[in-house]
């Protein structure tokens, strides 16, 4: 049975049923293109059945390595950018409590920005703490994580001398690249980034699973959720398949001028799901001058900032609410004799009920204001539900990309900034581009 409910009632004012049905044959073809691996980017579809193929030994290797890291360290420094960290960050943020328990391994992420302040403050933070590194890079040469790895490894060597290598786990290509070469030479424990899985589809490989397991999350339950979704969403090419339906609905909205999709959550822990989702959809679909712009908001916070724009600004967006039906914890609003804040009318109500009414009220207001709402509900934030949700988004993204007529599995546009940065930094091999840029800057 599906672990997710997709509700399209609140797009009815904007999209006729006949419009969804009219796009269904295109969605059906897109579904088959994905499943039969006949489309552009078909050499990057290893993620579709990856979770169903794990052996017990492979899972145990991840769990045992995670336990080993946790036994040696207070902090695990996860180095990676884009698809090499966002999945793990999304899962850990959503499934771990807000505040870490005493004695639990702290998982921190570096190498995803060029903030010298963050790097320096993190190095200082680690100075008197036992730590290990999980460096994740398929190429091994991505500038941001490569700089971080050099700096954090330096501290590791300073603290642990020649034993430093036993504190590094490298997740990288099976044979090629700078990190593979270094790992082989230095004897780091390694995990493989499969050749046929791009970064943004890789959270279900050791790229995501090792840091997730190290944080104490049950990866077997996460994989169970992913495999349930795999069984539910990869067999049926009709609109009864929720992944097909979501892909179809968002494309109908796009064709009607709703070119911005904002992922909405009322649970701040889910913020990094949105960051992961933005990479997934933005990097997959934003090409050839096409694509829905993936935005995100955390309500109520953003209702008091960007909420004005959602209610009355340019009418080019729709919202996709990720609704968590049952919270991990709840609190009651109690009676107060003075009632100066006027809240006694809520006496005995719980905060999650207030959140539910805020959700309903906002949905009604935004729909009246011209913003269609898709609602995706899961029962609660646990491993099975969350694994299911992430996989649902990945399958839908592949289908949606093929409906758009683009290759959802490459990211040629990411290279443009890198080339300019290399030329400006004086990297050997970029001399000609450096000259061209110098002219532009004159
Ligand atoms: O989705 C992608 O492919 C990218 O976001 C990459 O994961 C990111 O650029 C990091 O690349 P690498 O793993 O080679 O360091």
CSV table of C-alpha atoms and ligand atoms in Angstrom, one decimal:
chain,number,residue,atom,x,y,z
A,1,UNK,CA,0.0,0.0,0.0
A,2,UNK,CA,1.2,3.5,-0.9
A,3,UNK,CA,2.9,5.4,1.9
A,4,UNK,CA,2.1,8.7,0.3
A,5,UNK,CA,-1.1,10.5,-0.6
A,6,UNK,CA,-1.2,12.8,-3.6
A,7,UNK,CA,-4.1,15.3,-3.5
A,8,UNK,CA,-4.8,17.4,-6.5
A,9,UNK,CA,-8.2,18.9,-5.4
A,10,UNK,CA,-6.6,22.4,-5.0
A,11,UNK,CA,-5.5,22.6,-8.6
A,12,UNK,CA,-9.1,22.0,-9.8
A,13,UNK,CA,-9.8,25.7,-10.2
A,14,UNK,CA,-6.9,26.1,-12.6
A,15,UNK,CA,-6.7,22.8,-14.4
A,16,UNK,CA,-9.5,20.8,-16.0
A,17,UNK,CA,-9.5,17.0,-15.6
A,18,UNK,CA,-9.6,16.8,-19.4
A,19,UNK,CA,-6.2,18.7,-19.5
A,20,UNK,CA,-4.6,16.1,-17.2
A,21,UNK,CA,-6.1,13.3,-19.3
A,22,UNK,CA,-4.9,15.0,-22.5
A,23,UNK,CA,-1.3,14.8,-21.3
A,24,UNK,CA,-1.6,11.3,-20.0
A,25,UNK,CA,-0.4,9.6,-23.2
A,26,UNK,CA,2.7,11.8,-23.2
A,27,UNK,CA,3.3,10.8,-19.6
A,28,UNK,CA,2.8,7.2,-20.5
A,29,UNK,CA,5.4,7.4,-23.2
A,30,UNK,CA,7.7,9.2,-20.8
A,31,UNK,CA,7.2,6.5,-18.2
A,32,UNK,CA,8.2,3.8,-20.7
A,33,UNK,CA,11.1,5.8,-21.9
A,34,UNK,CA,12.4,5.9,-18.3
A,35,UNK,CA,11.6,2.3,-17.4
A,36,UNK,CA,12.8,0.8,-20.7
A,37,UNK,CA,15.9,3.0,-20.7
A,38,UNK,CA,15.4,4.2,-24.2
A,39,UNK,CA,15.7,8.0,-23.6
A,40,UNK,CA,18.5,10.6,-23.4
A,41,UNK,CA,20.7,9.9,-20.4
A,42,UNK,CA,19.8,6.2,-20.2
A,43,UNK,CA,23.3,5.3,-19.1
A,44,UNK,CA,22.5,7.1,-15.8
A,45,UNK,CA,19.5,5.0,-14.7
A,46,UNK,CA,21.3,2.7,-12.3
A,47,UNK,CA,19.4,4.3,-9.4
A,48,UNK,CA,16.0,2.9,-10.4
A,49,UNK,CA,16.5,-0.6,-9.0
A,50,UNK,CA,19.7,0.0,-7.0
A,51,UNK,CA,18.1,-0.3,-3.6
A,52,UNK,CA,16.5,-3.7,-4.5
A,53,UNK,CA,19.9,-5.2,-5.4
A,54,UNK,CA,21.8,-4.5,-2.1
A,55,UNK,CA,23.2,-7.7,-0.6
A,56,UNK,CA,23.2,-8.3,3.1
A,57,UNK,CA,27.0,-8.1,3.0
A,58,UNK,CA,27.0,-4.7,1.3
A,59,UNK,CA,24.5,-3.3,3.9
A,60,UNK,CA,26.5,-4.7,6.7
A,61,UNK,CA,29.7,-3.2,5.3
A,62,UNK,CA,28.1,0.3,5.4
A,63,UNK,CA,26.6,-0.2,8.9
A,64,UNK,CA,29.9,-1.7,10.3
A,65,UNK,CA,31.9,1.2,8.8
A,66,UNK,CA,29.4,3.7,10.3
A,67,UNK,CA,29.7,2.0,13.7
A,68,UNK,CA,33.5,2.1,13.4
A,69,UNK,CA,33.5,5.8,12.7
A,70,UNK,CA,31.1,6.4,15.6
A,71,UNK,CA,33.4,4.5,17.9
A,72,UNK,CA,36.4,6.5,17.0
A,73,UNK,CA,35.0,10.0,16.8
A,74,UNK,CA,32.8,12.6,18.3
A,75,UNK,CA,32.3,14.3,14.9
A,76,UNK,CA,32.0,12.9,11.4
A,77,UNK,CA,33.0,15.5,8.8
A,78,UNK,CA,31.2,14.8,5.6
A,79,UNK,CA,32.9,16.5,2.6
A,80,UNK,CA,30.9,16.8,-0.6
A,81,UNK,CA,28.9,19.2,-2.7
A,82,UNK,CA,25.6,18.9,-4.7
A,83,UNK,CA,24.5,15.3,-5.0
A,84,UNK,CA,27.4,14.2,-2.9
A,85,UNK,CA,25.9,15.6,0.2
A,86,UNK,CA,22.3,16.9,-0.2
A,87,UNK,CA,20.6,13.5,0.1
A,88,UNK,CA,22.3,12.6,3.4
A,89,UNK,CA,21.8,16.1,4.8
A,90,UNK,CA,18.1,15.9,3.9
A,91,UNK,CA,17.6,12.5,5.5
A,92,UNK,CA,19.6,13.3,8.7
A,93,UNK,CA,17.9,16.7,9.2
A,94,UNK,CA,14.5,15.2,8.8
A,95,UNK,CA,14.8,12.1,10.8
A,96,UNK,CA,17.1,13.0,13.7
A,97,UNK,CA,15.8,15.1,16.6
A,98,UNK,CA,16.5,18.8,16.6
A,99,UNK,CA,19.0,18.4,19.5
A,100,UNK,CA,21.7,15.7,19.5
A,101,UNK,CA,21.8,13.3,22.5
A,102,UNK,CA,24.9,13.3,24.7
A,103,UNK,CA,27.5,10.8,23.3
A,104,UNK,CA,25.9,10.6,19.8
A,105,UNK,CA,28.1,11.2,16.8
A,106,UNK,CA,27.7,14.6,15.4
A,107,UNK,CA,27.6,14.7,11.6
A,108,UNK,CA,28.6,18.0,10.0
A,109,UNK,CA,28.9,18.9,6.3
A,110,UNK,CA,31.7,20.9,4.7
A,111,UNK,CA,33.0,21.4,1.2
A,112,UNK,CA,29.7,22.6,-0.1
A,113,UNK,CA,30.6,26.3,0.0
A,114,UNK,CA,33.6,28.6,-0.3
A,115,UNK,CA,33.0,30.3,3.0
A,116,UNK,CA,36.5,30.7,4.5
A,117,UNK,CA,34.8,31.7,7.7
A,118,UNK,CA,32.9,28.4,8.0
A,119,UNK,CA,36.0,26.4,7.1
A,120,UNK,CA,38.1,28.2,9.7
A,121,UNK,CA,35.5,28.1,12.4
A,122,UNK,CA,34.9,24.4,11.8
A,123,UNK,CA,38.6,23.6,11.9
A,124,UNK,CA,38.8,25.5,15.2
A,125,UNK,CA,35.7,23.6,16.5
A,126,UNK,CA,37.5,20.3,15.7
A,127,UNK,CA,40.8,21.2,17.2
A,128,UNK,CA,40.1,19.5,20.5
A,129,UNK,CA,37.6,16.9,19.3
A,130,UNK,CA,38.1,13.4,17.9
A,131,UNK,CA,36.9,13.4,14.3
A,132,UNK,CA,36.8,11.3,11.2
A,133,UNK,CA,36.2,12.3,7.5
A,134,UNK,CA,33.9,10.8,4.9
A,135,UNK,CA,35.0,12.5,1.7
A,136,UNK,CA,32.5,12.0,-1.1
A,137,UNK,CA,33.4,13.0,-4.7
A,138,UNK,CA,32.9,11.0,-7.9
A,139,UNK,CA,35.5,13.0,-9.7
A,140,UNK,CA,37.7,13.9,-6.8
A,141,UNK,CA,38.6,17.2,-8.3
A,142,UNK,CA,35.5,19.3,-7.6
A,143,UNK,CA,37.1,22.5,-6.2
A,144,UNK,CA,34.9,23.1,-3.1
A,145,UNK,CA,35.2,19.6,-1.6
A,146,UNK,CA,38.8,19.2,-2.8
A,147,UNK,CA,39.9,22.4,-0.9
A,148,UNK,CA,38.0,21.3,2.2
A,149,UNK,CA,39.5,17.8,2.1
A,150,UNK,CA,43.0,19.2,1.8
A,151,UNK,CA,42.4,21.4,4.9
A,152,UNK,CA,40.6,18.9,7.1
A,153,UNK,CA,43.1,16.1,6.2
A,154,UNK,CA,45.9,18.5,7.3
A,155,UNK,CA,44.2,18.8,10.7
A,156,UNK,CA,43.7,15.0,10.9
A,157,UNK,CA,47.4,14.4,10.2
A,158,UNK,CA,48.4,17.0,12.8
A,159,UNK,CA,46.2,15.3,15.4
A,160,UNK,CA,46.8,11.6,14.6
A,161,UNK,CA,50.1,11.4,12.7
A,162,UNK,CA,50.4,8.5,10.4
A,163,UNK,CA,47.3,6.8,11.8
A,164,UNK,CA,45.2,9.5,10.1
A,165,UNK,CA,44.3,7.3,7.1
A,166,UNK,CA,42.2,4.9,9.3
A,167,UNK,CA,40.0,8.0,10.0
A,168,UNK,CA,39.1,8.6,6.4
A,169,UNK,CA,36.5,6.9,4.3
A,170,UNK,CA,36.4,7.9,0.7
A,171,UNK,CA,33.3,7.5,-1.4
A,172,UNK,CA,34.4,7.8,-5.0
A,173,UNK,CA,34.7,6.3,-8.5
A,174,UNK,CA,35.6,2.6,-8.6
A,175,UNK,CA,38.7,3.1,-10.7
A,176,UNK,CA,39.2,6.6,-12.0
A,177,UNK,CA,39.9,10.1,-10.5
A,178,UNK,CA,42.2,11.8,-8.1
A,179,UNK,CA,40.4,10.6,-5.0
A,180,UNK,CA,40.4,7.0,-6.1
A,181,UNK,CA,44.2,7.3,-6.7
A,182,UNK,CA,44.8,8.9,-3.3
A,183,UNK,CA,42.6,6.4,-1.5
A,184,UNK,CA,44.4,3.5,-3.1
A,185,UNK,CA,47.8,4.9,-2.3
A,186,UNK,CA,47.0,6.0,1.3
A,187,UNK,CA,44.9,2.9,2.1
A,188,UNK,CA,41.6,4.6,2.9
A,189,UNK,CA,38.5,2.5,3.3
A,190,UNK,CA,36.4,3.2,0.2
A,191,UNK,CA,32.9,2.9,-1.1
A,192,UNK,CA,31.9,3.2,-4.7
A,193,UNK,CA,29.9,5.9,-6.5
A,194,UNK,CA,28.4,3.7,-9.3
A,195,UNK,CA,29.2,4.8,-12.9
A,196,UNK,CA,25.5,4.8,-13.9
A,197,UNK,CA,24.2,7.1,-11.1
A,198,UNK,CA,24.4,10.9,-11.1
A,199,UNK,CA,25.0,12.8,-7.9
A,200,UNK,CA,21.4,14.0,-7.4
A,201,UNK,CA,20.0,10.4,-7.7
A,202,UNK,CA,22.7,8.9,-5.4
A,203,UNK,CA,21.4,9.2,-1.8
A,204,UNK,CA,20.4,5.5,-1.9
A,205,UNK,CA,24.0,4.5,-2.7
A,206,UNK,CA,26.8,4.6,-0.1
A,207,UNK,CA,27.1,8.3,-1.0
A,208,UNK,CA,24.1,8.9,1.2
A,209,UNK,CA,23.8,5.7,3.2
A,210,UNK,CA,27.2,5.9,5.0
A,211,UNK,CA,26.7,9.3,6.6
A,212,UNK,CA,23.0,8.5,7.3
A,213,UNK,CA,24.0,5.3,9.1
A,214,UNK,CA,26.7,7.1,11.0
A,215,UNK,CA,24.1,9.5,12.3
A,216,UNK,CA,22.3,6.5,13.9
A,217,UNK,CA,19.4,6.3,11.4
A,218,UNK,CA,18.2,2.8,10.5
A,219,UNK,CA,19.3,2.4,6.8
A,220,UNK,CA,17.5,-1.0,6.5
A,221,UNK,CA,14.2,0.7,7.2
A,222,UNK,CA,15.1,3.6,4.8
A,223,UNK,CA,15.8,1.0,2.1
A,224,UNK,CA,12.5,-0.8,2.9
A,225,UNK,CA,10.7,2.5,2.1
A,226,UNK,CA,12.6,3.0,-1.1
A,227,UNK,CA,11.9,-0.6,-2.2
A,228,UNK,CA,8.2,-0.2,-1.4
A,229,UNK,CA,8.1,2.9,-3.6
A,230,UNK,CA,10.1,1.1,-6.3
A,231,UNK,CA,7.4,-1.7,-6.3
A,232,UNK,CA,4.5,0.8,-6.3
A,233,UNK,CA,5.8,3.4,-8.8
A,234,UNK,CA,7.7,1.5,-11.5
A,235,UNK,CA,5.0,-0.9,-12.8
A,236,UNK,CA,2.0,1.2,-13.8
A,237,UNK,CA,2.1,3.6,-16.7
A,238,UNK,CA,-1.3,5.2,-16.0
A,239,UNK,CA,-2.4,8.2,-13.9
A,240,UNK,CA,-3.2,5.7,-11.1
A,241,UNK,CA,0.6,5.7,-10.5
A,242,UNK,CA,1.2,8.7,-8.2
A,243,UNK,CA,4.6,9.4,-9.7
A,244,UNK,CA,3.0,9.6,-13.2
A,245,UNK,CA,0.2,11.8,-11.9
A,246,UNK,CA,2.5,14.2,-10.1
A,247,UNK,CA,4.7,14.5,-13.2
A,248,UNK,CA,1.7,15.1,-15.4
A,249,UNK,CA,0.0,17.6,-13.1
A,250,UNK,CA,3.1,19.8,-12.7
A,251,UNK,CA,3.6,19.8,-16.5
A,252,UNK,CA,0.0,20.8,-17.1
A,253,UNK,CA,0.4,23.7,-14.7
A,254,UNK,CA,3.7,24.6,-16.4
A,255,UNK,CA,2.1,24.7,-19.8
A,256,UNK,CA,-0.5,27.1,-18.3
A,257,UNK,CA,2.1,29.6,-17.2
A,258,UNK,CA,2.7,28.3,-13.7
A,259,UNK,CA,6.5,28.1,-14.2
A,260,UNK,CA,7.5,28.2,-10.6
A,261,UNK,CA,6.9,25.3,-8.2
A,262,UNK,CA,7.5,26.0,-4.6
A,263,UNK,CA,7.9,23.1,-2.2
A,264,UNK,CA,6.2,24.0,1.0
A,265,UNK,CA,6.8,22.5,4.4
A,266,UNK,CA,5.5,23.5,7.9
A,267,UNK,CA,8.2,21.4,9.5
A,268,UNK,CA,11.6,23.2,9.6
A,269,UNK,CA,13.4,19.8,9.8
A,270,UNK,CA,12.2,19.2,6.3
A,271,UNK,CA,14.0,22.2,4.9
A,272,UNK,CA,16.8,20.2,3.5
A,273,UNK,CA,14.4,17.9,1.7
A,274,UNK,CA,13.6,21.0,-0.2
A,275,UNK,CA,17.2,21.8,-0.9
A,276,UNK,CA,17.7,18.2,-2.2
A,277,UNK,CA,14.5,18.5,-4.2
A,278,UNK,CA,15.6,21.8,-5.7
A,279,UNK,CA,18.8,20.2,-6.9
A,280,UNK,CA,17.0,17.1,-8.2
A,281,UNK,CA,14.4,19.1,-10.2
A,282,UNK,CA,16.5,22.1,-11.1
A,283,UNK,CA,19.5,20.2,-12.3
A,284,UNK,CA,17.4,17.6,-14.1
A,285,UNK,CA,14.9,19.9,-15.8
A,286,UNK,CA,16.4,23.4,-16.2
A,287,UNK,CA,17.9,23.1,-19.7
A,288,UNK,CA,17.2,24.0,-23.3
A,289,UNK,CA,15.5,27.2,-22.2
A,290,UNK,CA,12.8,25.0,-20.4
A,291,UNK,CA,11.8,23.8,-17.0
A,292,UNK,CA,9.8,24.7,-13.9
A,293,UNK,CA,11.8,26.8,-11.4
A,294,UNK,CA,12.0,24.8,-8.2
A,295,UNK,CA,11.7,27.1,-5.2
A,296,UNK,CA,11.0,26.4,-1.5
A,297,UNK,CA,9.5,27.9,1.6
A,298,UNK,CA,9.2,26.9,5.2
A,299,UNK,CA,6.0,28.1,6.8
A,300,UNK,CA,5.1,29.7,9.1
A,301,UNK,CA,8.4,31.5,8.9
A,302,UNK,CA,8.1,32.4,5.2
A,303,UNK,CA,4.4,33.3,5.6
A,304,UNK,CA,5.7,36.4,7.3
A,305,UNK,CA,8.1,37.3,4.5
A,306,UNK,CA,7.6,35.9,1.1
A,307,UNK,CA,3.9,35.0,2.0
A,308,UNK,CA,2.8,38.4,0.7
A,309,UNK,CA,4.2,37.6,-2.7
A,310,UNK,CA,2.5,34.2,-2.8
A,311,UNK,CA,-0.8,35.9,-2.0
A,312,UNK,CA,-0.7,38.9,-4.3
A,313,UNK,CA,2.5,38.9,-6.4
A,314,UNK,CA,3.1,37.8,-10.0
A,315,UNK,CA,0.8,34.8,-10.7
A,316,UNK,CA,3.4,32.4,-12.1
A,317,UNK,CA,3.7,29.9,-9.2
A,318,UNK,CA,2.0,26.9,-7.7
A,319,UNK,CA,2.8,25.3,-4.3
A,320,UNK,CA,3.5,21.6,-3.6
A,321,UNK,CA,2.9,21.0,0.1
A,322,UNK,CA,4.8,18.2,1.8
A,323,UNK,CA,2.4,17.5,4.7
A,324,UNK,CA,3.5,15.4,7.6
A,325,UNK,CA,0.3,14.2,9.2
A,326,UNK,CA,1.6,13.1,12.6
A,327,UNK,CA,4.4,15.1,14.3
A,328,UNK,CA,7.1,13.3,16.3
A,329,UNK,CA,6.1,15.3,19.3
A,330,UNK,CA,3.3,17.6,20.3
A,331,UNK,CA,2.5,20.2,23.0
A,332,UNK,CA,-0.7,21.6,24.5
A,333,UNK,CA,-1.6,25.2,24.9
A,334,UNK,CA,-2.6,25.6,28.5
A,335,UNK,CA,-5.0,28.0,30.3
A,336,UNK,CA,-3.5,31.3,31.5
A,337,UNK,CA,-5.6,33.3,34.1
A,338,UNK,CA,-4.4,36.7,32.8
A,339,UNK,CA,-4.9,35.8,29.1
A,340,UNK,CA,-3.1,38.9,28.1
A,341,UNK,CA,-2.1,37.3,24.8
A,342,UNK,CA,-5.7,36.3,24.2
A,343,UNK,CA,-4.8,32.7,23.6
A,344,UNK,CA,-7.3,31.1,26.0
A,345,UNK,CA,-9.6,30.3,23.1
A,346,UNK,CA,-7.0,27.7,22.2
A,347,UNK,CA,-6.9,26.2,25.7
A,348,UNK,CA,-6.4,22.4,25.5
A,349,UNK,CA,-5.6,22.5,21.8
A,350,UNK,CA,-2.2,21.1,20.6
A,351,UNK,CA,0.3,23.1,18.5
A,352,UNK,CA,0.0,20.6,15.7
A,353,UNK,CA,-3.7,21.4,15.5
A,354,UNK,CA,-2.9,25.1,15.2
A,355,UNK,CA,-0.4,24.1,12.4
A,356,UNK,CA,-3.1,22.1,10.6
A,357,UNK,CA,-5.4,25.1,10.7
A,358,UNK,CA,-2.6,27.4,9.4
A,359,UNK,CA,-2.0,24.9,6.6
A,360,UNK,CA,-5.7,24.9,5.7
A,361,UNK,CA,-6.1,28.6,6.0
A,362,UNK,CA,-3.0,29.3,3.9
A,363,UNK,CA,-4.1,26.8,1.3
A,364,UNK,CA,-7.5,28.4,0.9
A,365,UNK,CA,-6.1,31.9,0.8
A,366,UNK,CA,-3.4,31.1,-1.8
A,367,UNK,CA,-5.8,29.1,-4.0
A,368,UNK,CA,-8.2,32.1,-3.9
A,369,UNK,CA,-5.2,34.3,-4.7
A,370,UNK,CA,-4.5,32.3,-7.9
A,371,UNK,CA,-1.9,29.8,-6.6
A,372,UNK,CA,-2.8,26.2,-7.3
A,373,UNK,CA,-1.8,23.7,-4.5
A,374,UNK,CA,-0.7,20.1,-4.8
A,375,UNK,CA,-0.6,18.3,-1.5
A,376,UNK,CA,1.7,15.3,-0.8
A,377,UNK,CA,1.0,13.7,2.6
A,378,UNK,CA,3.0,11.2,4.5
A,379,UNK,CA,1.9,9.8,7.8
A,380,UNK,CA,5.1,10.7,9.8
A,381,UNK,CA,8.7,11.4,9.5
A,382,UNK,CA,10.3,8.0,9.8
A,383,UNK,CA,12.8,6.0,7.7
A,384,UNK,CA,10.2,4.1,5.6
A,385,UNK,CA,8.0,7.1,4.8
A,386,UNK,CA,10.9,9.4,4.0
A,387,UNK,CA,12.7,6.8,1.8
A,388,UNK,CA,9.4,6.3,0.0
A,389,UNK,CA,9.0,10.1,-0.5
A,390,UNK,CA,12.5,10.7,-1.9
A,391,UNK,CA,12.2,7.8,-4.3
A,392,UNK,CA,8.7,9.1,-5.4
A,393,UNK,CA,10.3,12.4,-6.2
A,394,UNK,CA,13.2,10.8,-8.2
A,395,UNK,CA,10.9,8.6,-10.4
A,396,UNK,CA,8.5,11.6,-11.0
A,397,UNK,CA,11.5,13.7,-11.9
A,398,UNK,CA,12.6,11.3,-14.6
A,399,UNK,CA,9.1,11.1,-16.0
A,400,UNK,CA,8.6,14.8,-15.8
A,401,UNK,CA,11.9,15.5,-17.6
A,402,UNK,CA,10.9,13.2,-20.5
A,403,UNK,CA,7.5,14.9,-20.7
A,404,UNK,CA,9.4,18.2,-21.0
A,405,UNK,CA,11.6,16.7,-23.8
A,406,UNK,CA,14.9,17.2,-22.1
A,407,UNK,CA,17.6,14.8,-20.8
A,408,UNK,CA,16.9,14.7,-17.0
A,409,UNK,CA,20.2,13.0,-16.2
A,410,UNK,CA,22.9,15.3,-17.4
A,411,UNK,CA,24.0,18.8,-16.0
A,412,UNK,CA,26.0,20.5,-18.7
A,413,UNK,CA,25.2,24.0,-17.4
A,414,UNK,CA,27.1,23.3,-14.1
A,415,UNK,CA,30.4,23.5,-16.1
A,416,UNK,CA,30.0,27.2,-17.1
A,417,UNK,CA,30.8,28.7,-13.7
A,418,UNK,CA,33.6,26.2,-13.1
A,419,UNK,CA,35.4,27.0,-16.3
A,420,UNK,CA,35.3,30.8,-15.5
A,421,UNK,CA,36.4,30.2,-11.9
A,422,UNK,CA,39.3,28.0,-13.1
A,423,UNK,CA,40.4,30.7,-15.6
A,424,UNK,CA,40.2,33.5,-13.1
A,425,UNK,CA,42.1,31.4,-10.5
A,426,UNK,CA,44.9,30.7,-13.0
A,427,UNK,CA,44.4,27.0,-13.3
A,428,UNK,CA,46.7,25.5,-15.9
A,429,UNK,CA,44.9,24.8,-19.2
A,430,UNK,CA,42.5,27.7,-18.9
A,431,UNK,CA,44.9,30.4,-20.2
A,432,UNK,CA,42.8,31.2,-23.4
A,433,UNK,CA,39.6,31.6,-21.4
A,434,UNK,CA,41.4,33.8,-18.9
A,435,UNK,CA,42.3,36.2,-21.7
A,436,UNK,CA,38.7,36.3,-23.0
A,437,UNK,CA,37.4,37.0,-19.6
A,438,UNK,CA,40.0,39.7,-19.0
A,439,UNK,CA,38.7,41.4,-22.2
A,440,UNK,CA,35.1,41.2,-20.9
A,441,UNK,CA,36.2,42.7,-17.6
A,442,UNK,CA,38.0,45.6,-19.2
B,1,LIG,O1,24.4,16.0,-9.4
B,1,LIG,C1,25.6,16.1,-9.6
B,1,LIG,O2,26.1,15.3,-10.4
B,1,LIG,C2,26.4,17.1,-9.0
B,1,LIG,O3,25.7,17.8,-8.1
B,1,LIG,C3,27.6,16.5,-8.4
B,1,LIG,O4,27.2,15.6,-7.4
B,1,LIG,C4,28.5,17.5,-7.7
B,1,LIG,O5,28.9,18.4,-8.7
B,1,LIG,C5,29.7,16.9,-7.1
B,1,LIG,O6,30.5,16.2,-8.0
B,1,LIG,P1,31.6,15.2,-7.5
B,1,LIG,O7,31.0,14.1,-6.8
B,1,LIG,O8,32.4,14.8,-8.7
B,1,LIG,O9,32.6,16.0,-6.6
